[in-house]
Coordinates of C-alpha atoms in Angstrom, one line a residue:
M1 CA -136.1 -6.6 46.5
K2 CA -137.9 -3.3 46.6
W3 CA -138.1 -1.1 43.5
D4 CA -138.8 2.6 43.8
N5 CA -138.7 5.3 41.3
F6 CA -135.6 7.4 42.2
T7 CA -136.2 11.0 43.2
K8 CA -133.8 13.3 44.9
P9 CA -135.6 13.2 48.3
L10 CA -135.7 9.4 48.1
V11 CA -132.0 9.0 47.2
D12 CA -131.1 11.4 50.1
K13 CA -132.9 9.2 52.7
L14 CA -131.9 5.7 51.5
I15 CA -129.6 4.0 54.0
C16 CA -127.6 0.7 54.3
A17 CA -129.6 -2.2 55.7
P18 CA -128.7 -3.1 59.3
G19 CA -126.0 -5.7 59.7
K20 CA -124.7 -5.3 56.1
K21 CA -121.6 -3.5 54.8
Q22 CA -123.5 -2.2 51.8
S23 CA -127.0 -2.2 50.3
I24 CA -128.1 -1.7 46.7
H25 CA -131.4 0.0 46.1
W26 CA -132.8 -0.3 42.5
D27 CA -134.6 2.3 40.4
G28 CA -138.1 1.2 39.4
K29 CA -137.9 3.4 36.2
Q30 CA -134.5 2.6 34.6
P31 CA -133.5 -1.1 34.4
G32 CA -130.0 -1.8 35.8
L33 CA -129.7 1.5 37.7
G34 CA -129.0 1.2 41.4
L35 CA -127.8 3.2 44.3
R36 CA -125.1 1.6 46.5
V37 CA -125.0 2.7 50.1
T38 CA -122.3 1.7 52.6
T39 CA -122.5 1.6 56.4
S40 CA -120.6 4.9 56.5
G41 CA -123.3 6.5 54.4
T42 CA -121.2 6.8 51.2
K43 CA -123.5 6.6 48.1
A44 CA -122.9 6.0 44.4
Y45 CA -125.0 5.3 41.4
I46 CA -124.2 2.0 39.7
F47 CA -125.3 0.1 36.6
E48 CA -125.6 -3.7 36.7
T49 CA -126.6 -6.2 34.1
S50 CA -125.6 -9.5 32.5
L51 CA -123.2 -9.6 29.6
N52 CA -122.1 -12.8 27.8
G53 CA -123.3 -14.9 30.8
N54 CA -121.4 -12.8 33.4
T55 CA -122.5 -10.1 35.8
L56 CA -121.3 -6.7 34.8
R57 CA -121.3 -3.8 37.3
I58 CA -120.1 -0.3 36.6
T59 CA -120.0 2.6 39.0
I60 CA -121.6 5.8 37.5
G61 CA -120.9 8.3 40.2
D62 CA -121.7 10.2 43.4
P63 CA -125.3 11.5 43.8
E64 CA -123.9 14.9 44.8
T65 CA -122.4 15.1 41.3
W66 CA -125.0 13.1 39.3
T67 CA -128.6 14.1 39.3
V68 CA -131.2 11.3 39.1
K69 CA -132.0 12.2 35.5
K70 CA -128.3 12.1 34.4
A71 CA -127.8 8.8 36.2
Q72 CA -130.8 7.3 34.5
D73 CA -129.6 8.6 31.1
K74 CA -126.2 7.0 31.7
A75 CA -127.7 3.7 32.8
A76 CA -129.9 3.8 29.6
E77 CA -126.8 4.4 27.5
Y78 CA -125.0 1.4 29.2
K79 CA -128.2 -0.7 28.7
T80 CA -128.3 0.0 25.0
Q81 CA -124.6 -1.0 24.6
T82 CA -124.9 -4.2 26.6
D83 CA -128.1 -5.2 24.7
Q84 CA -125.8 -5.0 21.5
G85 CA -123.2 -7.2 23.2
I86 CA -120.9 -4.2 23.7
D87 CA -118.9 -3.9 27.0
P88 CA -119.3 -0.2 28.2
R89 CA -116.0 -0.6 30.1
L90 CA -114.1 -1.2 26.8
V91 CA -115.9 1.8 25.2
K92 CA -114.9 4.0 28.1
A93 CA -111.3 2.7 28.0
E94 CA -111.1 3.5 24.2
L95 CA -112.5 6.9 24.9
L96 CA -109.9 7.6 27.6
A97 CA -107.1 6.3 25.4
D98 CA -108.3 8.6 22.6
Q99 CA -108.4 11.6 24.9
A100 CA -105.0 10.7 26.3
A101 CA -103.6 10.5 22.7
K102 CA -105.1 13.9 21.9
R103 CA -103.6 15.4 25.0
E104 CA -100.2 13.9 24.1
A105 CA -100.5 15.1 20.6
S106 CA -101.4 18.6 21.9
R107 CA -98.4 18.4 24.3
H108 CA -96.1 17.5 21.4
T109 CA -97.5 20.2 19.2
A110 CA -96.9 22.9 21.9
A111 CA -93.5 21.5 23.1
P112 CA -90.3 22.9 21.6
A113 CA -88.7 20.9 18.9
M114 CA -85.7 20.6 21.3
D115 CA -87.6 17.8 23.1
A116 CA -87.8 15.8 19.8
W117 CA -84.2 16.6 19.1
H118 CA -83.0 15.0 22.4
T119 CA -85.1 12.0 21.6
Y120 CA -83.5 11.8 18.2
L121 CA -80.0 12.0 19.7
K122 CA -80.8 9.2 22.1
A123 CA -82.2 7.0 19.4
R124 CA -79.3 7.7 17.0
A125 CA -76.3 7.7 19.4
P126 CA -75.6 4.0 19.2
R127 CA -75.0 4.4 15.4
W128 CA -72.7 7.5 15.8
S129 CA -69.2 7.9 16.9
A130 CA -68.6 9.9 20.1
R131 CA -67.3 12.8 18.0
S132 CA -70.4 12.9 15.9
L133 CA -72.7 12.8 18.9
L134 CA -70.7 15.7 20.5
E135 CA -71.0 17.7 17.3
H136 CA -74.8 17.2 17.3
Q137 CA -75.0 18.2 21.0
R138 CA -73.0 21.4 20.4
L139 CA -75.5 22.5 17.8
T140 CA -78.0 23.2 20.6
D141 CA -75.7 24.1 23.4
A142 CA -77.0 26.9 25.6
G143 CA -73.6 28.7 25.6
G144 CA -72.5 31.2 28.2
K145 CA -69.9 28.8 29.6
A146 CA -66.4 30.0 30.4
K147 CA -64.0 29.1 27.6
T148 CA -61.4 26.5 28.5
R149 CA -59.7 26.6 25.2
G150 CA -58.0 29.3 23.2
R151 CA -60.2 31.8 21.5
K152 CA -59.9 33.6 18.2
K153 CA -59.2 37.3 18.0
G154 CA -62.3 39.3 18.9
E155 CA -64.1 36.5 20.6
G156 CA -65.6 36.8 24.1
D157 CA -64.6 34.8 27.2
T158 CA -67.8 32.6 27.1
T159 CA -69.0 30.1 24.6
L160 CA -71.8 31.0 22.1
S161 CA -75.1 29.2 21.9
G162 CA -75.4 26.4 19.4
V163 CA -76.4 27.5 15.9
L164 CA -79.6 25.4 15.9
R165 CA -80.8 26.4 19.4
P166 CA -83.0 29.4 18.3
L167 CA -84.7 27.3 15.7
L168 CA -85.3 24.2 17.8
A169 CA -86.8 26.4 20.6
L170 CA -89.9 26.6 18.3
P171 CA -92.6 23.9 18.2
L172 CA -91.8 21.3 15.6
K173 CA -94.9 22.3 13.6
Q174 CA -93.6 25.8 13.1
I175 CA -90.3 24.7 11.5
D176 CA -91.3 25.0 7.9
A177 CA -89.5 26.1 4.8
D178 CA -90.1 29.8 5.4
R179 CA -88.8 29.6 9.0
V180 CA -85.7 27.6 7.9
R181 CA -85.0 30.2 5.2
E182 CA -85.2 33.0 7.8
W183 CA -82.8 31.1 10.1
L184 CA -80.3 30.7 7.2
Q185 CA -80.5 34.4 6.5
D186 CA -79.5 35.1 10.1
E187 CA -76.6 32.7 9.8
V188 CA -75.2 34.0 6.5
R189 CA -72.1 35.4 8.2
R190 CA -70.9 31.8 8.8
P191 CA -71.9 29.8 5.8
T192 CA -69.8 26.7 6.5
V193 CA -71.2 26.3 10.0
A194 CA -74.8 27.0 8.8
M195 CA -74.5 24.5 6.0
S196 CA -73.2 21.8 8.4
A197 CA -76.1 22.5 10.8
F198 CA -78.6 22.6 7.9
V199 CA -77.6 19.1 6.8
R200 CA -78.0 17.7 10.3
L201 CA -81.4 19.6 10.7
R202 CA -82.6 17.9 7.5
A203 CA -81.6 14.5 8.8
F204 CA -83.5 15.2 12.1
L205 CA -86.7 16.3 10.3
N206 CA -86.6 13.3 8.0
W207 CA -86.3 11.1 11.1
C208 CA -89.3 12.9 12.7
A209 CA -91.3 12.3 9.6
T210 CA -91.0 8.6 10.2
R211 CA -92.1 8.7 13.8
P212 CA -95.8 8.4 14.7
E213 CA -95.6 10.9 17.5
Y214 CA -94.0 13.6 15.3
K215 CA -95.1 12.7 11.8
G216 CA -98.2 15.0 11.9
Q217 CA -96.2 18.0 13.0
T218 CA -93.2 17.7 10.7
H219 CA -92.7 19.6 7.5
A220 CA -90.6 17.1 5.5
D221 CA -89.9 19.7 2.8
A222 CA -88.6 22.3 5.2
C223 CA -84.9 21.6 4.3
A224 CA -84.9 21.4 0.5
T225 CA -81.3 21.5 -0.8
R226 CA -82.1 24.6 -2.9
T227 CA -83.0 26.5 0.2
A228 CA -79.5 26.5 1.6
R229 CA -78.0 27.0 -1.9
D230 CA -80.2 30.1 -2.4
E231 CA -79.6 31.7 1.0
L232 CA -76.0 30.9 1.8
P233 CA -73.0 32.2 0.0
K234 CA -70.6 29.6 -1.3
P235 CA -68.1 28.8 1.5
S236 CA -64.6 30.0 0.6
V237 CA -62.1 27.3 -0.1
K238 CA -59.5 27.1 2.7
E239 CA -56.0 27.5 1.2
D240 CA -53.8 28.0 4.3
C241 CA -50.8 25.8 3.8
L242 CA -47.0 25.8 4.6
Q243 CA -44.8 26.6 1.6
R244 CA -41.5 24.8 1.1
E245 CA -39.5 28.0 2.0
Q246 CA -41.5 28.5 5.2
L247 CA -40.6 25.1 6.7
P248 CA -37.3 26.2 8.3
L249 CA -39.0 29.1 10.1
W250 CA -42.0 27.0 11.2
F251 CA -40.0 24.1 12.5
D252 CA -37.5 26.4 14.3
A253 CA -40.4 28.2 16.1
V254 CA -42.4 25.0 16.9
R255 CA -39.3 23.2 18.2
K256 CA -38.6 26.0 20.6
L257 CA -42.0 26.0 22.2
S258 CA -41.8 25.7 26.0
N259 CA -44.3 22.7 26.0
P260 CA -42.4 19.7 24.4
I261 CA -45.7 17.7 24.1
I262 CA -47.4 20.4 22.0
S263 CA -44.2 20.8 20.0
A264 CA -44.1 17.1 19.2
Y265 CA -47.8 17.1 18.5
L266 CA -47.7 19.9 16.0
Q267 CA -44.7 18.4 14.2
S268 CA -46.4 15.0 14.1
L269 CA -49.5 16.6 12.6
L270 CA -47.5 18.0 9.8
I271 CA -45.6 14.8 9.1
T272 CA -48.5 12.3 9.4
G273 CA -51.2 14.4 7.8
A274 CA -53.6 13.2 10.5
R275 CA -56.7 15.0 11.6
R276 CA -56.4 17.1 14.7
E277 CA -58.5 14.9 17.0
E278 CA -57.2 11.7 15.5
L279 CA -53.7 12.5 16.7
A280 CA -54.8 14.1 20.0
G281 CA -56.6 10.9 20.8
L282 CA -53.6 8.7 20.1
Q283 CA -52.9 6.2 23.0
W284 CA -49.7 4.4 23.8
D285 CA -51.3 1.1 22.9
D286 CA -51.8 2.6 19.4
V287 CA -48.0 3.0 18.9
D288 CA -45.9 0.1 17.7
F289 CA -42.3 1.2 18.0
Q290 CA -40.9 -2.2 17.1
W291 CA -42.7 -2.5 13.8
G292 CA -43.1 1.1 13.0
A293 CA -46.9 1.5 12.9
L294 CA -49.5 3.9 14.2
S295 CA -53.2 2.8 14.7
I296 CA -55.3 5.9 14.0
R297 CA -59.0 6.1 15.0
D298 CA -60.3 7.2 11.7
K299 CA -63.5 9.4 11.6
V300 CA -64.3 8.0 8.1
E301 CA -63.2 4.3 8.1
G302 CA -63.3 3.8 11.9
S303 CA -59.5 3.0 12.1
R304 CA -56.5 2.9 9.9
T305 CA -52.9 1.9 10.3
I306 CA -50.1 4.2 9.0
P307 CA -46.4 4.0 9.1
L308 CA -44.6 5.4 12.2
S309 CA -41.9 7.3 10.4
P310 CA -38.5 7.6 12.0
Y311 CA -38.6 11.3 13.0
V312 CA -42.1 11.0 14.5
A313 CA -41.0 7.8 16.3
H314 CA -38.1 9.9 17.7
L315 CA -40.5 12.6 18.9
L316 CA -42.9 10.2 20.5
A317 CA -40.2 8.1 22.2
A318 CA -39.1 11.3 24.1
L319 CA -42.5 12.0 25.6
P320 CA -43.3 11.1 29.2
R321 CA -45.8 8.3 29.9
R322 CA -48.1 10.0 32.4
N323 CA -51.2 8.1 31.4
Q324 CA -52.7 6.3 28.4
W325 CA -52.5 9.3 26.2
V326 CA -49.4 9.9 24.0
F327 CA -49.9 13.7 24.0
S328 CA -50.9 14.0 27.7
S329 CA -51.8 17.1 29.7
L330 CA -51.4 17.8 33.4
T331 CA -54.2 20.4 33.3
A332 CA -56.9 19.1 31.0
E333 CA -59.7 17.1 32.6
S334 CA -59.4 14.5 29.9
G335 CA -55.7 13.9 30.6
R336 CA -54.7 14.8 27.0
I337 CA -54.1 18.0 25.1
Q338 CA -57.2 19.9 24.1
E339 CA -56.3 23.2 22.5
P340 CA -53.0 23.5 20.6
R341 CA -54.0 26.6 18.7
T342 CA -52.7 29.1 21.3
A343 CA -49.2 27.6 21.2
H344 CA -49.3 27.2 17.5
N345 CA -50.3 30.8 16.9
K346 CA -47.5 31.9 19.2
A347 CA -45.0 30.0 17.1
L348 CA -46.4 31.6 13.9
D349 CA -46.0 35.1 15.5
I350 CA -42.4 34.4 16.5
A351 CA -41.6 33.1 13.0
A352 CA -43.5 36.0 11.4
L353 CA -45.5 33.5 9.3
P354 CA -49.0 34.1 8.0
H355 CA -52.0 32.6 9.9
L356 CA -52.1 28.8 9.6
T357 CA -54.9 26.7 11.1
I358 CA -54.3 23.4 12.7
H359 CA -56.1 21.7 9.8
G360 CA -53.8 23.7 7.5
L361 CA -51.0 21.4 8.7
R362 CA -52.9 18.4 7.3
R363 CA -53.4 20.3 4.1
S364 CA -49.7 21.1 4.1
F365 CA -48.8 17.4 4.3
G366 CA -50.9 16.6 1.2
T367 CA -49.4 19.5 -0.7
L368 CA -45.8 19.0 0.2
S369 CA -46.0 15.3 -0.7
E370 CA -46.2 16.3 -4.3
W371 CA -42.5 17.4 -4.2
V372 CA -41.4 13.8 -4.0
E373 CA -43.9 12.8 -6.7
C374 CA -45.7 10.5 -4.2
P375 CA -48.7 8.8 -5.8
A376 CA -52.0 10.5 -4.8
G377 CA -53.5 7.2 -3.7
V378 CA -50.6 6.7 -1.2
V379 CA -51.1 10.2 0.3
A380 CA -54.9 9.6 0.5
Q381 CA -54.4 6.3 2.3
I382 CA -52.0 7.8 4.8
M383 CA -54.3 10.8 5.5
G384 CA -57.4 8.7 5.7
H385 CA -59.2 10.2 2.7
K386 CA -62.0 8.3 1.0
P387 CA -60.8 6.7 -2.2
S388 CA -61.8 8.9 -5.1
A389 CA -61.7 6.4 -8.0
I390 CA -63.2 3.0 -8.6
A391 CA -59.8 1.3 -8.7
E392 CA -58.7 2.9 -5.5
K393 CA -62.0 2.1 -3.8
H394 CA -62.3 -1.5 -4.7
Y395 CA -58.9 -2.9 -5.7
I396 CA -55.9 -1.0 -4.3
R397 CA -55.0 -1.4 -0.6
R398 CA -51.3 -0.8 -0.2
S399 CA -49.3 -2.7 2.4
L400 CA -47.8 -0.9 5.3
D401 CA -44.3 -1.4 4.0
L402 CA -45.2 0.2 0.7
L403 CA -46.8 3.2 2.5
R404 CA -43.7 3.4 4.7
M405 CA -41.4 3.6 1.7
W406 CA -43.2 6.7 0.5
H407 CA -43.8 8.1 4.0
V408 CA -40.1 8.0 4.8
K409 CA -39.4 9.9 1.6
I410 CA -41.9 12.5 2.4
E411 CA -40.6 13.0 5.9
G412 CA -37.0 13.0 4.8
W413 CA -37.7 15.7 2.2
I414 CA -39.6 17.9 4.7
L415 CA -36.8 17.6 7.3
E416 CA -34.3 18.4 4.6
Q417 CA -36.2 21.6 3.6
A418 CA -36.5 22.5 7.2
R419 CA -32.7 22.1 7.6
I420 CA -33.1 19.5 10.4
N421 CA -30.3 17.0 10.6
F422 CA -31.8 13.7 11.7
A423 CA -30.3 10.2 11.3
P424 CA -32.8 7.5 12.1
V425 CA -31.7 4.3 13.8
E426 CA -32.5 2.2 10.8
P427 CA -33.0 4.6 7.8
G428 CA -36.0 3.7 5.8
L429 CA -37.2 0.9 8.0
R430 CA -38.2 1.2 11.7
V431 CA -37.2 2.7 15.0
V432 CA -37.1 0.5 18.1
A433 CA -37.6 2.5 21.3
A434 CA -38.9 2.0 24.8
P435 CA -40.1 5.3 26.3
A436 CA -39.3 5.7 30.0
S437 CA -42.2 5.5 32.3

């Protein structure tokens, strides 16, 4: 084996030995440094030694890129490491991993917080209801889509962007307490919406603070409770509610609506006290006409069973069975009603009644129930409110028959005030009906 001190002219003229696929020429100055030359003339500096009883060979690089001096220095570095029992390949791998981690951290730092938000939604979605996930998604919606539902007076024809979208367009590291405060000041015109978004933003940032890839960029104190309290006015308490003397006008206008499904839906909302989406999502499998029960998909408890009062049973029994939805729609993509506000507002205008939200019908049920001196716990259980006292929470769960007794009284009183003559099939008990397909 020939040893020559490498020089640039020597390296340029070294060739592969005849009859071999490659030859290695060794430097006489730096131990372990060699030049590998293939039959095609491709050349590369290598380092070769023995480590832990095994041959170790590492490619250094092309002579066109590496000068003789740099190749000798790199081989000397490798020799120092191997003499200490260190594998240069592991050192290089660790260095590359560290560089990759720094690049990834730099990418996360520069990336908009929206990327982390989408990762957050994906991670939390299995723990949320479909409704909760949709509410989170709407917070960052791009907007600009044509509205498919009724709109409030003064609104445009396209949807607005989500309230969190401007904030999450910033890198996560920039979302600190000052930035959140500025954002809240911009949203002061809609304090209820802003507060809801603020609570979800705080949960998101708390989640980021526990994740290794986001922890170093997250300001965990960005959403201190006092920040929202200082910047947002106290939301006004909603008080829209049907009064007893308004019931005849409201029922008369609603019952005359051209769409019988929306008419039945609005009346059922008032008499059951259910939430808007709870009743809109009612399926025929949830309705037990024989035993007078409704299975409601509860946003708080997951589900609850309430009485199917006689008049509501009468309304549902008259509806067509087009699909699985009780309150079906021929135009909505989902197959069920989506926006009852337009029809309801029309009925209010006809009846010359003050503005009443859809949620106001639920509020009306709770308020009107007091006229029959119904226990507050009964009303709460029918409406799906969380128990407000220790006894209610841990001890009292009323049977369906007991709820029915009071629910029928409430319904009967409401119909009486509305001047609606209705005789149930079996007063006070249940209605047996089989809707036509």
